[in-house]
């Protein structure tokens, strides 16, 4: 009986250590990015609204995920075939972009838009849509680092483990 109690105590301690290790690994493997529920038009001129409440979107870690400041939803078809209506993109806030970069911009009268930087315009990848000539002063919101794909989204168990790990820090 004494040996059985010792073995059970040891097994419980090992189980606790495994769980702590799993929590540490979850923090290394995943990260969260805020999603303010904002959409950037890809040709539709969607409004750009401030959303004070944000939701944390848990994703498997990558360079793009660790650098992202916000998730923004694409609205419209002007950036097809690279970005489709409903795609969620990872955005890193910045004040300047280079030629060829794809960014999120605030354009007065249009709201938030996703476009590619060209010499004197914001370019739509889809030739069926016009480019934007921002004479009224488009403001750069950030650089698009990529879109969220299904393999970046953890399953329910991994997500719960990550949230538990963040809470226990």
Backbone as a chain_set.jsonl record, in Angstrom:
{"seq": "XXXXXXXXXXXXXXXXXXXXXXXXXXXXXXXXXXXXXXXXXXXXXXXXXXXXXXXXXXXXXXXXXXXXXXXXXXXXXXXXXXXXXXXXXXXXXXXXXXXXXXXXXXXXXXXXXXXXXXXXXXXXXXXXXXXXXXXXXXXXXXXXXXXXXXXXXXXXXXXXXXXXXXXXX", "coords": {"N": [[0.818, -1.209, 0.0], [1.954, 1.277, 0.782], [3.827, 1.669, -1.253], [2.106, 1.899, -3.419], [0.733, 4.289, -2.864], [2.89, 6.077, -3.007], [3.548, 5.772, -5.701], [1.202, 6.73, -6.929], [1.276, 9.401, -6.065], [3.645, 10.225, -7.295], [2.868, 9.871, -9.998], [0.793, 11.757, -10.195], [2.244, 14.121, -9.767], [3.935, 14.037, -12.021], [2.013, 14.218, -14.028], [1.049, 16.808, -13.578], [3.386, 18.23, -14.182], [3.622, 17.647, -16.889], [1.363, 18.943, -17.861], [2.004, 21.621, -17.248], [4.226, 21.904, -18.9], [2.966, 21.606, -21.382], [1.432, 23.933, -21.364], [3.454, 25.911, -21.451], [4.532, 25.302, -23.964], [2.343, 25.882, -25.561], [2.235, 28.663, -25.4], [4.529, 29.242, -26.822], [3.957, 28.218, -29.343], [1.683, 29.494, -30.266], [-0.089, 32.602, -30.832], [-1.827, 35.682, -30.207], [-3.876, 37.929, -32.054], [-5.348, 41.087, -32.359], [-8.707, 41.573, -33.357], [-10.623, 43.946, -34.58], [-12.956, 43.947, -35.862], [-13.058, 45.368, -38.2], [-13.459, 46.29, -41.654], [-11.887, 46.394, -44.822], [-12.374, 47.869, -47.853], [-12.333, 46.297, -50.991], [-12.914, 47.487, -53.336], [-15.546, 48.19, -52.871], [-16.005, 50.424, -51.273], [-16.412, 50.407, -48.475], [-17.432, 51.528, -45.24], [-15.236, 52.95, -42.761], [-14.931, 52.247, -39.577], [-14.482, 53.036, -36.117], [-13.898, 50.587, -33.735], [-14.222, 50.047, -30.551], [-14.143, 47.739, -29.008], [-12.328, 44.777, -28.963], [-11.597, 41.553, -30.321], [-9.728, 38.758, -29.429], [-7.891, 36.94, -31.638], [-6.75, 33.778, -31.906], [-3.882, 32.32, -33.22], [-1.682, 29.987, -34.898], [1.764, 30.459, -34.409], [3.801, 32.463, -36.505], [6.09, 34.292, -38.554], [4.623, 36.409, -39.713], [2.299, 36.425, -38.106], [3.362, 37.03, -35.576], [4.275, 39.607, -36.054], [2.011, 41.06, -36.649], [-0.444, 43.59, -35.994], [-3.151, 43.863, -36.118], [-6.163, 42.3, -37.3], [-7.849, 42.485, -40.326], [-10.781, 42.467, -42.293], [-11.281, 41.646, -45.684], [-13.261, 43.285, -48.048], [-15.102, 42.958, -50.831], [-14.141, 42.713, -54.389], [-11.928, 43.837, -55.697], [-9.254, 43.253, -55.292], [-8.78, 40.75, -56.162], [-6.941, 38.302, -57.985], [-5.587, 37.745, -55.613], [-6.572, 38.481, -53.049], [-9.676, 37.769, -51.631], [-13.195, 38.508, -51.28], [-14.167, 38.594, -47.952], [-11.86, 37.392, -46.977], [-9.509, 37.309, -44.311], [-7.006, 39.461, -43.258], [-3.637, 39.874, -42.074], [-2.348, 42.663, -40.498], [0.209, 45.02, -40.176], [0.776, 47.85, -38.357], [1.889, 50.903, -39.746], [3.51, 53.872, -41.046], [4.416, 54.424, -43.557], [4.717, 53.072, -46.852], [6.247, 51.036, -49.391], [6.761, 51.111, -52.987], [4.786, 48.752, -54.633], [4.066, 47.38, -52.333], [1.329, 45.951, -50.51], [-1.289, 47.46, -48.893], [-3.297, 48.765, -46.161], [-5.444, 51.457, -46.275], [-6.753, 54.614, -45.265], [-9.109, 56.386, -46.933], [-10.403, 59.504, -47.464], [-13.882, 59.929, -47.683], [-14.213, 57.427, -48.722], [-13.496, 55.545, -46.868], [-11.968, 52.712, -45.294], [-9.599, 50.998, -47.276], [-8.127, 48.326, -49.169], [-5.259, 48.118, -51.0], [-2.719, 48.085, -53.616], [0.408, 49.714, -53.561], [1.251, 52.059, -55.957], [3.04, 54.216, -58.286], [1.682, 56.82, -58.406], [-0.763, 56.281, -57.394], [-3.276, 54.183, -55.837], [-3.413, 50.922, -56.406], [-5.664, 48.606, -57.905], [-5.738, 45.114, -58.002], [-7.421, 43.548, -59.545], [-8.372, 43.851, -62.83], [-10.885, 44.764, -63.561], [-11.618, 46.774, -61.919], [-11.281, 50.197, -60.983], [-8.312, 52.12, -60.306], [-7.304, 53.998, -57.396], [-6.888, 57.416, -57.074], [-5.388, 59.218, -54.85], [-5.927, 62.164, -54.276], [-7.013, 63.643, -52.237], [-5.629, 62.92, -50.045], [-4.773, 60.098, -48.891], [-4.445, 58.086, -46.044], [-1.984, 56.037, -44.662], [-2.644, 53.036, -43.067], [-1.582, 50.53, -42.516], [0.676, 47.787, -43.325], [-0.056, 44.966, -45.299], [0.5, 41.785, -44.246], [-0.135, 39.262, -44.976], [-2.656, 36.727, -45.651], [-5.015, 35.096, -43.514], [-4.98, 31.653, -43.254], [-6.545, 28.392, -43.276], [-4.849, 26.509, -42.039], [-3.528, 28.005, -40.18], [-5.112, 28.385, -38.03], [-5.764, 27.318, -34.815], [-7.085, 24.235, -33.407], [-9.96, 23.672, -31.271], [-9.108, 22.568, -28.79], [-6.325, 23.194, -28.686], [-6.506, 25.98, -28.776], [-7.874, 26.511, -26.377], [-5.955, 25.605, -24.55], [-3.894, 27.463, -25.025], [-5.177, 29.855, -24.217], [-5.595, 29.272, -21.512], [-2.93, 29.116, -20.706], [-2.088, 31.77, -21.111], [-3.676, 33.035, -19.238], [-2.696, 31.999, -16.858], [-0.204, 33.096, -16.613]], "CA": [[0.0, 0.0, 0.0], [2.826, 2.45, 0.798], [4.388, 1.823, -2.588], [1.02, 2.332, -4.302], [0.534, 5.722, -2.585], [4.04, 6.794, -3.557], [3.427, 5.735, -7.148], [0.117, 7.641, -7.297], [1.784, 10.757, -5.841], [4.593, 10.483, -8.372], [2.105, 9.994, -11.252], [0.097, 13.051, -10.147], [3.254, 15.159, -9.96], [4.359, 13.98, -13.419], [0.9, 14.718, -14.833], [1.081, 18.259, -13.409], [4.539, 18.739, -14.922], [3.308, 17.545, -18.314], [0.41, 20.007, -18.173], [2.759, 22.885, -17.233], [5.042, 21.914, -20.119], [2.038, 21.856, -22.488], [1.084, 25.354, -21.307], [4.62, 26.655, -21.963], [4.628, 25.054, -25.399], [1.233, 26.592, -26.215], [2.642, 30.062, -25.519], [5.552, 29.322, -27.862], [3.408, 27.813, -30.642], [0.545, 30.304, -30.685], [-0.1, 34.012, -30.484], [-3.133, 36.259, -30.5], [-3.88, 39.196, -32.768], [-6.665, 41.685, -32.144], [-9.618, 41.743, -34.483], [-11.561, 44.998, -34.182], [-14.154, 43.815, -36.676], [-13.039, 46.354, -39.28], [-13.342, 45.779, -43.017], [-11.274, 47.29, -45.805], [-12.992, 47.613, -49.15], [-11.522, 45.94, -52.147], [-13.698, 47.963, -54.456], [-16.924, 48.505, -52.514], [-16.11, 51.666, -50.52], [-16.981, 50.148, -47.154], [-17.102, 52.515, -44.209], [-14.178, 52.636, -41.806], [-15.463, 52.638, -38.277], [-13.714, 52.64, -34.944], [-14.536, 49.565, -32.926], [-13.431, 50.051, -29.323], [-14.0, 46.402, -28.457], [-11.604, 43.886, -29.863], [-11.619, 40.135, -30.02], [-8.409, 38.173, -29.654], [-7.911, 35.804, -32.559], [-5.586, 32.94, -31.618], [-3.339, 31.696, -34.428], [-0.354, 29.394, -34.754], [2.781, 31.478, -34.581], [4.642, 32.576, -37.695], [6.644, 35.646, -38.58], [3.53, 37.35, -39.987], [1.412, 36.496, -36.934], [4.039, 37.728, -34.476], [4.454, 41.013, -36.426], [0.715, 41.688, -36.919], [-1.081, 44.399, -34.963], [-4.602, 43.784, -36.244], [-6.749, 41.525, -38.39], [-8.867, 43.259, -41.037], [-11.499, 41.649, -43.26], [-11.384, 42.185, -47.039], [-14.648, 43.448, -48.477], [-15.158, 43.268, -52.256], [-13.375, 41.887, -55.316], [-10.929, 44.571, -56.488], [-7.893, 42.743, -55.081], [-8.677, 39.376, -56.665], [-7.111, 36.984, -57.391], [-4.78, 37.534, -54.401], [-7.426, 38.59, -51.864], [-11.085, 37.605, -51.977], [-14.19, 39.02, -50.346], [-14.266, 37.788, -46.742], [-10.542, 37.002, -46.457], [-8.997, 38.072, -43.175], [-5.585, 39.721, -43.481], [-2.811, 40.324, -40.959], [-1.884, 44.009, -40.81], [1.19, 45.636, -39.282], [0.646, 49.296, -38.43], [3.064, 51.654, -40.174], [3.126, 55.163, -41.614], [4.897, 54.51, -44.934], [4.843, 51.824, -47.606], [7.067, 51.145, -50.604], [6.151, 50.724, -54.252], [4.502, 47.322, -54.734], [3.483, 46.863, -51.09], [-0.123, 45.981, -50.367], [-1.554, 48.082, -47.604], [-4.62, 49.235, -45.766], [-5.428, 52.907, -46.317], [-7.997, 55.345, -45.033], [-9.288, 57.369, -47.998], [-11.569, 60.328, -47.149], [-15.028, 59.71, -48.548], [-14.323, 56.013, -49.091], [-13.253, 54.691, -45.707], [-10.793, 51.854, -45.364], [-9.438, 50.232, -48.514], [-6.914, 47.528, -49.334], [-4.752, 48.374, -52.353], [-1.278, 47.993, -53.832], [1.027, 51.02, -53.777], [1.853, 52.33, -57.265], [3.73, 55.516, -58.254], [0.82, 57.957, -58.095], [-2.117, 55.769, -57.16], [-3.489, 52.943, -55.101], [-3.743, 50.03, -57.514], [-6.515, 47.423, -57.75], [-5.172, 43.989, -58.748], [-8.45, 43.091, -60.482], [-8.459, 44.875, -63.885], [-12.265, 45.243, -63.701], [-11.831, 47.86, -60.956], [-10.427, 51.369, -61.157], [-7.362, 52.491, -59.266], [-7.682, 55.183, -56.626], [-5.913, 58.501, -57.102], [-5.693, 59.841, -53.552], [-5.625, 63.593, -54.22], [-7.474, 64.174, -50.957], [-4.751, 62.487, -48.968], [-4.986, 58.796, -48.262], [-3.581, 57.846, -44.883], [-1.57, 54.644, -44.52], [-2.96, 52.391, -41.791], [-0.58, 49.5, -42.288], [1.145, 46.864, -44.364], [-0.67, 43.642, -45.269], [1.548, 40.775, -44.122], [-0.629, 38.016, -45.559], [-4.012, 36.401, -45.225], [-5.144, 33.969, -42.597], [-5.39, 30.417, -43.904], [-7.107, 27.407, -42.345], [-3.8, 25.84, -41.271], [-3.022, 28.921, -39.153], [-6.107, 28.464, -36.952], [-5.694, 26.132, -33.963], [-8.352, 23.602, -33.062], [-10.544, 24.128, -30.005], [-8.279, 22.139, -27.661], [-5.097, 24.002, -28.667], [-6.889, 27.355, -28.437], [-8.174, 26.525, -24.94], [-4.679, 25.47, -23.849], [-3.218, 28.749, -25.137], [-5.871, 30.835, -23.368], [-5.275, 28.908, -20.121], [-1.532, 29.48, -20.469], [-2.024, 33.228, -20.977], [-4.329, 33.406, -17.979], [-1.899, 31.565, -15.706], [1.064, 33.818, -16.565]], "C": [[0.858, 1.269, 0.0], [3.405, 2.727, -0.589], [3.337, 2.335, -3.58], [0.754, 3.829, -4.119], [1.665, 6.556, -3.175], [3.948, 6.88, -5.077], [2.329, 6.692, -7.626], [0.557, 9.098, -7.14], [2.752, 11.152, -6.951], [3.869, 10.701, -9.706], [1.365, 11.328, -11.307], [1.079, 14.201, -10.395], [3.708, 15.196, -11.419], [3.264, 14.538, -14.333], [0.844, 16.242, -14.768], [2.222, 18.889, -14.174], [4.28, 18.708, -16.426], [2.363, 18.676, -18.709], [1.124, 21.375, -18.205], [3.617, 23.01, -18.489], [4.16, 22.211, -21.337], [1.619, 23.324, -22.53], [2.226, 26.216, -21.858], [4.741, 26.508, -23.475], [3.524, 25.787, -26.161], [1.59, 28.064, -26.404], [3.701, 30.254, -26.603], [4.971, 29.085, -29.249], [2.306, 28.72, -31.167], [0.69, 31.735, -30.21], [-1.501, 34.53, -30.762], [-2.953, 37.626, -31.151], [-5.269, 39.783, -32.599], [-7.423, 41.829, -33.458], [-10.681, 42.732, -34.018], [-12.855, 44.936, -34.988], [-14.206, 44.8, -37.827], [-12.88, 45.658, -40.627], [-12.694, 46.839, -43.884], [-11.815, 46.902, -47.167], [-11.951, 47.233, -50.176], [-12.365, 46.293, -53.361], [-15.089, 48.427, -54.097], [-17.098, 49.805, -51.742], [-16.735, 51.487, -49.154], [-16.541, 51.212, -46.163], [-15.977, 52.002, -43.318], [-14.64, 53.16, -40.462], [-14.482, 52.241, -37.19], [-14.535, 51.643, -34.147], [-13.727, 49.449, -31.64], [-13.241, 48.661, -28.715], [-13.276, 45.52, -29.457], [-11.743, 42.456, -29.377], [-10.22, 39.611, -30.301], [-8.573, 36.941, -30.527], [-6.619, 35.021, -32.333], [-5.178, 32.218, -32.899], [-2.023, 31.011, -34.096], [0.673, 30.445, -35.137], [3.511, 31.335, -35.916], [5.21, 33.985, -37.642], [5.531, 36.671, -38.766], [2.618, 37.512, -38.773], [2.084, 37.277, -35.817], [4.234, 39.219, -34.767], [3.127, 41.77, -36.564], [0.179, 42.447, -35.706], [-2.595, 44.249, -34.977], [-4.967, 42.857, -37.399], [-7.852, 42.378, -39.002], [-9.474, 42.362, -42.108], [-11.586, 42.364, -44.604], [-12.854, 42.189, -47.441], [-14.646, 43.838, -49.958], [-14.193, 42.431, -53.078], [-12.222, 42.594, -56.017], [-9.501, 44.072, -56.293], [-7.761, 41.273, -55.466], [-7.683, 39.335, -57.809], [-6.348, 36.769, -56.084], [-5.618, 37.557, -53.131], [-8.877, 38.579, -52.312], [-11.975, 38.208, -50.901], [-14.299, 38.061, -49.158], [-12.941, 37.299, -46.195], [-10.188, 37.89, -45.269], [-7.497, 38.201, -43.368], [-4.919, 40.217, -42.201], [-2.182, 41.654, -41.351], [-0.917, 44.491, -39.727], [1.071, 47.145, -39.449], [1.965, 49.919, -38.865], [2.585, 52.952, -40.797], [3.574, 55.327, -43.065], [4.973, 53.116, -45.542], [5.683, 52.086, -48.843], [6.262, 50.723, -51.827], [5.983, 49.201, -54.287], [3.919, 46.706, -53.481], [1.964, 46.893, -51.175], [-0.395, 46.481, -48.966], [-3.024, 48.343, -47.378], [-4.505, 50.75, -45.655], [-6.78, 53.445, -45.876], [-8.059, 56.424, -46.102], [-10.54, 58.179, -47.663], [-12.689, 60.122, -48.182], [-15.23, 58.265, -48.954], [-14.203, 55.099, -47.88], [-11.984, 53.895, -45.873], [-10.773, 51.059, -46.651], [-8.143, 49.422, -48.45], [-6.489, 47.674, -50.787], [-3.242, 48.158, -52.387], [-0.741, 49.386, -54.132], [1.647, 51.061, -55.172], [2.441, 53.735, -57.197], [2.817, 56.651, -57.784], [-0.603, 57.534, -57.745], [-2.096, 54.566, -56.237], [-4.123, 51.987, -56.108], [-4.632, 48.867, -57.091], [-5.92, 46.301, -58.591], [-6.137, 43.463, -59.808], [-8.63, 44.175, -61.548], [-9.873, 45.409, -64.114], [-12.564, 46.429, -62.782], [-10.827, 48.974, -61.203], [-9.45, 51.509, -60.005], [-7.897, 53.722, -58.541], [-6.541, 56.184, -56.717], [-6.184, 59.36, -55.871], [-5.295, 61.318, -53.456], [-5.99, 64.186, -52.86], [-6.675, 63.648, -49.774], [-5.147, 61.196, -48.302], [-3.988, 58.643, -47.125], [-3.261, 56.355, -44.804], [-1.952, 54.161, -43.122], [-1.901, 51.335, -41.498], [-0.305, 48.643, -43.503], [0.412, 45.534, -44.185], [0.445, 42.605, -45.294], [1.143, 39.445, -44.752], [-2.044, 37.763, -45.086], [-4.002, 35.174, -44.336], [-5.682, 32.771, -43.372], [-5.838, 29.415, -42.843], [-6.039, 26.742, -41.487], [-3.182, 26.727, -40.191], [-3.914, 28.946, -37.914], [-6.056, 27.189, -36.119], [-7.08, 25.533, -33.718], [-8.782, 24.058, -31.669], [-9.665, 23.781, -28.808], [-7.006, 22.973, -27.557], [-5.399, 25.439, -28.26], [-7.154, 27.474, -26.939], [-6.889, 26.435, -24.116], [-3.915, 26.792, -23.878], [-3.857, 29.788, -24.216], [-5.62, 30.548, -21.893], [-3.853, 29.334, -19.775], [-1.387, 30.981, -20.293], [-2.614, 33.692, -19.662], [-3.448, 33.082, -16.783], [-0.55, 32.263, -15.617], [1.094, 34.822, -15.461]], "O": [[0.536, 2.231, -0.697], [3.462, 3.872, -1.035], [3.655, 3.117, -4.475], [0.572, 4.554, -5.097], [1.429, 7.609, -3.767], [4.231, 7.922, -5.669], [2.512, 7.389, -8.624], [0.245, 9.935, -7.987], [2.691, 12.262, -7.48], [4.218, 11.61, -10.459], [1.317, 11.963, -12.361], [0.779, 15.136, -11.138], [3.85, 16.276, -11.992], [3.556, 15.246, -15.297], [0.617, 16.899, -15.785], [2.062, 19.962, -14.757], [4.669, 19.625, -17.15], [2.533, 19.296, -19.758], [0.869, 22.186, -19.095], [3.723, 24.09, -19.071], [4.554, 22.974, -22.219], [1.467, 23.895, -23.609], [1.992, 27.139, -22.637], [5.019, 27.479, -24.18], [3.744, 26.259, -27.276], [1.287, 28.649, -27.444], [3.763, 31.312, -27.23], [5.432, 29.677, -30.225], [2.018, 28.725, -32.364], [1.478, 32.04, -29.314], [-2.275, 33.888, -31.472], [-2.021, 38.37, -30.846], [-6.263, 39.061, -32.685], [-6.861, 42.156, -34.504], [-11.524, 42.412, -33.18], [-13.742, 45.772, -34.815], [-15.278, 45.049, -38.38], [-12.262, 44.599, -40.735], [-12.923, 48.035, -43.702], [-11.724, 45.746, -47.58], [-10.847, 47.777, -50.216], [-12.509, 45.499, -54.29], [-15.767, 49.012, -54.941], [-18.229, 50.259, -51.565], [-17.513, 52.335, -48.716], [-15.426, 51.728, -46.236], [-15.791, 50.798, -43.145], [-14.727, 54.368, -40.245], [-13.753, 51.256, -37.311], [-15.728, 51.844, -33.918], [-12.665, 48.826, -31.629], [-12.278, 48.435, -27.983], [-13.582, 45.525, -30.65], [-11.973, 42.19, -28.198], [-9.601, 39.98, -31.299], [-9.309, 36.015, -30.186], [-5.524, 35.544, -32.544], [-5.999, 31.595, -33.571], [-1.332, 31.388, -33.149], [0.472, 31.221, -36.072], [3.793, 30.23, -36.379], [4.842, 34.776, -36.773], [5.491, 37.683, -38.066], [2.21, 38.628, -38.452], [1.441, 38.105, -35.172], [4.346, 40.016, -33.836], [3.125, 43.001, -36.594], [0.323, 42.016, -34.562], [-3.252, 44.48, -33.962], [-4.193, 42.659, -38.336], [-8.689, 42.928, -38.287], [-8.766, 41.59, -42.754], [-11.925, 43.546, -44.661], [-13.586, 41.228, -47.205], [-14.227, 44.944, -50.298], [-13.511, 41.553, -52.549], [-11.584, 41.983, -56.875], [-8.617, 44.441, -57.067], [-6.765, 40.626, -55.144], [-7.606, 40.309, -58.559], [-6.456, 35.693, -55.497], [-5.404, 36.744, -52.231], [-9.261, 39.283, -53.246], [-11.556, 38.391, -49.758], [-14.5, 36.86, -49.34], [-12.886, 36.833, -45.057], [-10.53, 39.073, -45.236], [-6.796, 37.218, -43.607], [-5.538, 40.879, -41.368], [-1.557, 41.765, -42.407], [-1.189, 44.384, -38.531], [1.244, 47.665, -40.552], [3.032, 49.511, -38.406], [1.392, 53.119, -41.051], [3.156, 56.272, -43.735], [5.249, 52.128, -44.862], [5.813, 53.227, -49.286], [5.226, 50.067, -51.716], [6.923, 48.458, -54.004], [3.336, 45.624, -53.541], [1.386, 47.757, -51.835], [0.18, 46.003, -47.987], [-3.866, 48.17, -48.26], [-3.585, 51.267, -45.022], [-7.816, 52.814, -46.088], [-7.176, 57.278, -46.18], [-11.63, 57.613, -47.582], [-12.454, 60.141, -49.39], [-16.288, 57.904, -49.47], [-14.753, 53.998, -47.873], [-11.034, 54.344, -46.515], [-11.792, 50.512, -47.073], [-7.193, 49.795, -47.762], [-7.266, 47.388, -51.699], [-2.58, 48.063, -51.353], [-1.361, 50.15, -54.872], [2.462, 50.209, -55.526], [2.354, 54.385, -56.155], [3.165, 57.369, -56.847], [-1.531, 58.342, -57.796], [-1.044, 54.017, -55.908], [-5.23, 52.22, -56.595], [-4.398, 48.227, -56.066], [-5.624, 46.505, -59.768], [-5.706, 42.985, -60.857], [-9.001, 45.302, -61.218], [-10.039, 46.416, -64.802], [-13.642, 47.019, -62.859], [-9.68, 48.731, -61.579], [-9.717, 51.078, -58.883], [-8.817, 54.392, -59.01], [-5.382, 55.851, -56.472], [-7.127, 60.151, -55.868], [-4.434, 61.683, -52.656], [-5.344, 65.124, -52.393], [-7.022, 63.912, -48.623], [-5.791, 61.205, -47.253], [-2.826, 59.03, -47.246], [-4.158, 55.515, -44.872], [-1.623, 54.799, -42.123], [-1.386, 51.25, -40.383], [-0.95, 48.754, -44.546], [0.275, 45.035, -43.068], [1.235, 42.548, -46.236], [1.996, 38.601, -45.027], [-2.57, 38.48, -44.235], [-3.103, 34.335, -44.401], [-6.702, 32.862, -44.056], [-5.543, 29.576, -41.658], [-6.292, 26.439, -40.321], [-2.396, 26.248, -39.374], [-3.519, 29.465, -36.87], [-6.278, 26.098, -36.644], [-8.099, 26.217, -33.808], [-8.036, 24.753, -30.979], [-9.492, 24.603, -27.908], [-6.643, 23.414, -26.466], [-4.649, 26.046, -27.496], [-6.708, 28.429, -26.303], [-6.754, 27.115, -23.099], [-3.347, 27.198, -22.864], [-3.154, 30.516, -23.515], [-5.449, 31.478, -21.103], [-3.6, 29.849, -18.687], [-0.644, 31.43, -19.42], [-2.112, 34.63, -19.043], [-3.452, 33.817, -15.795], [0.184, 32.055, -14.651], [2.096, 35.516, -15.285]]}, "num_chains": 1, "name": "protein.A"}
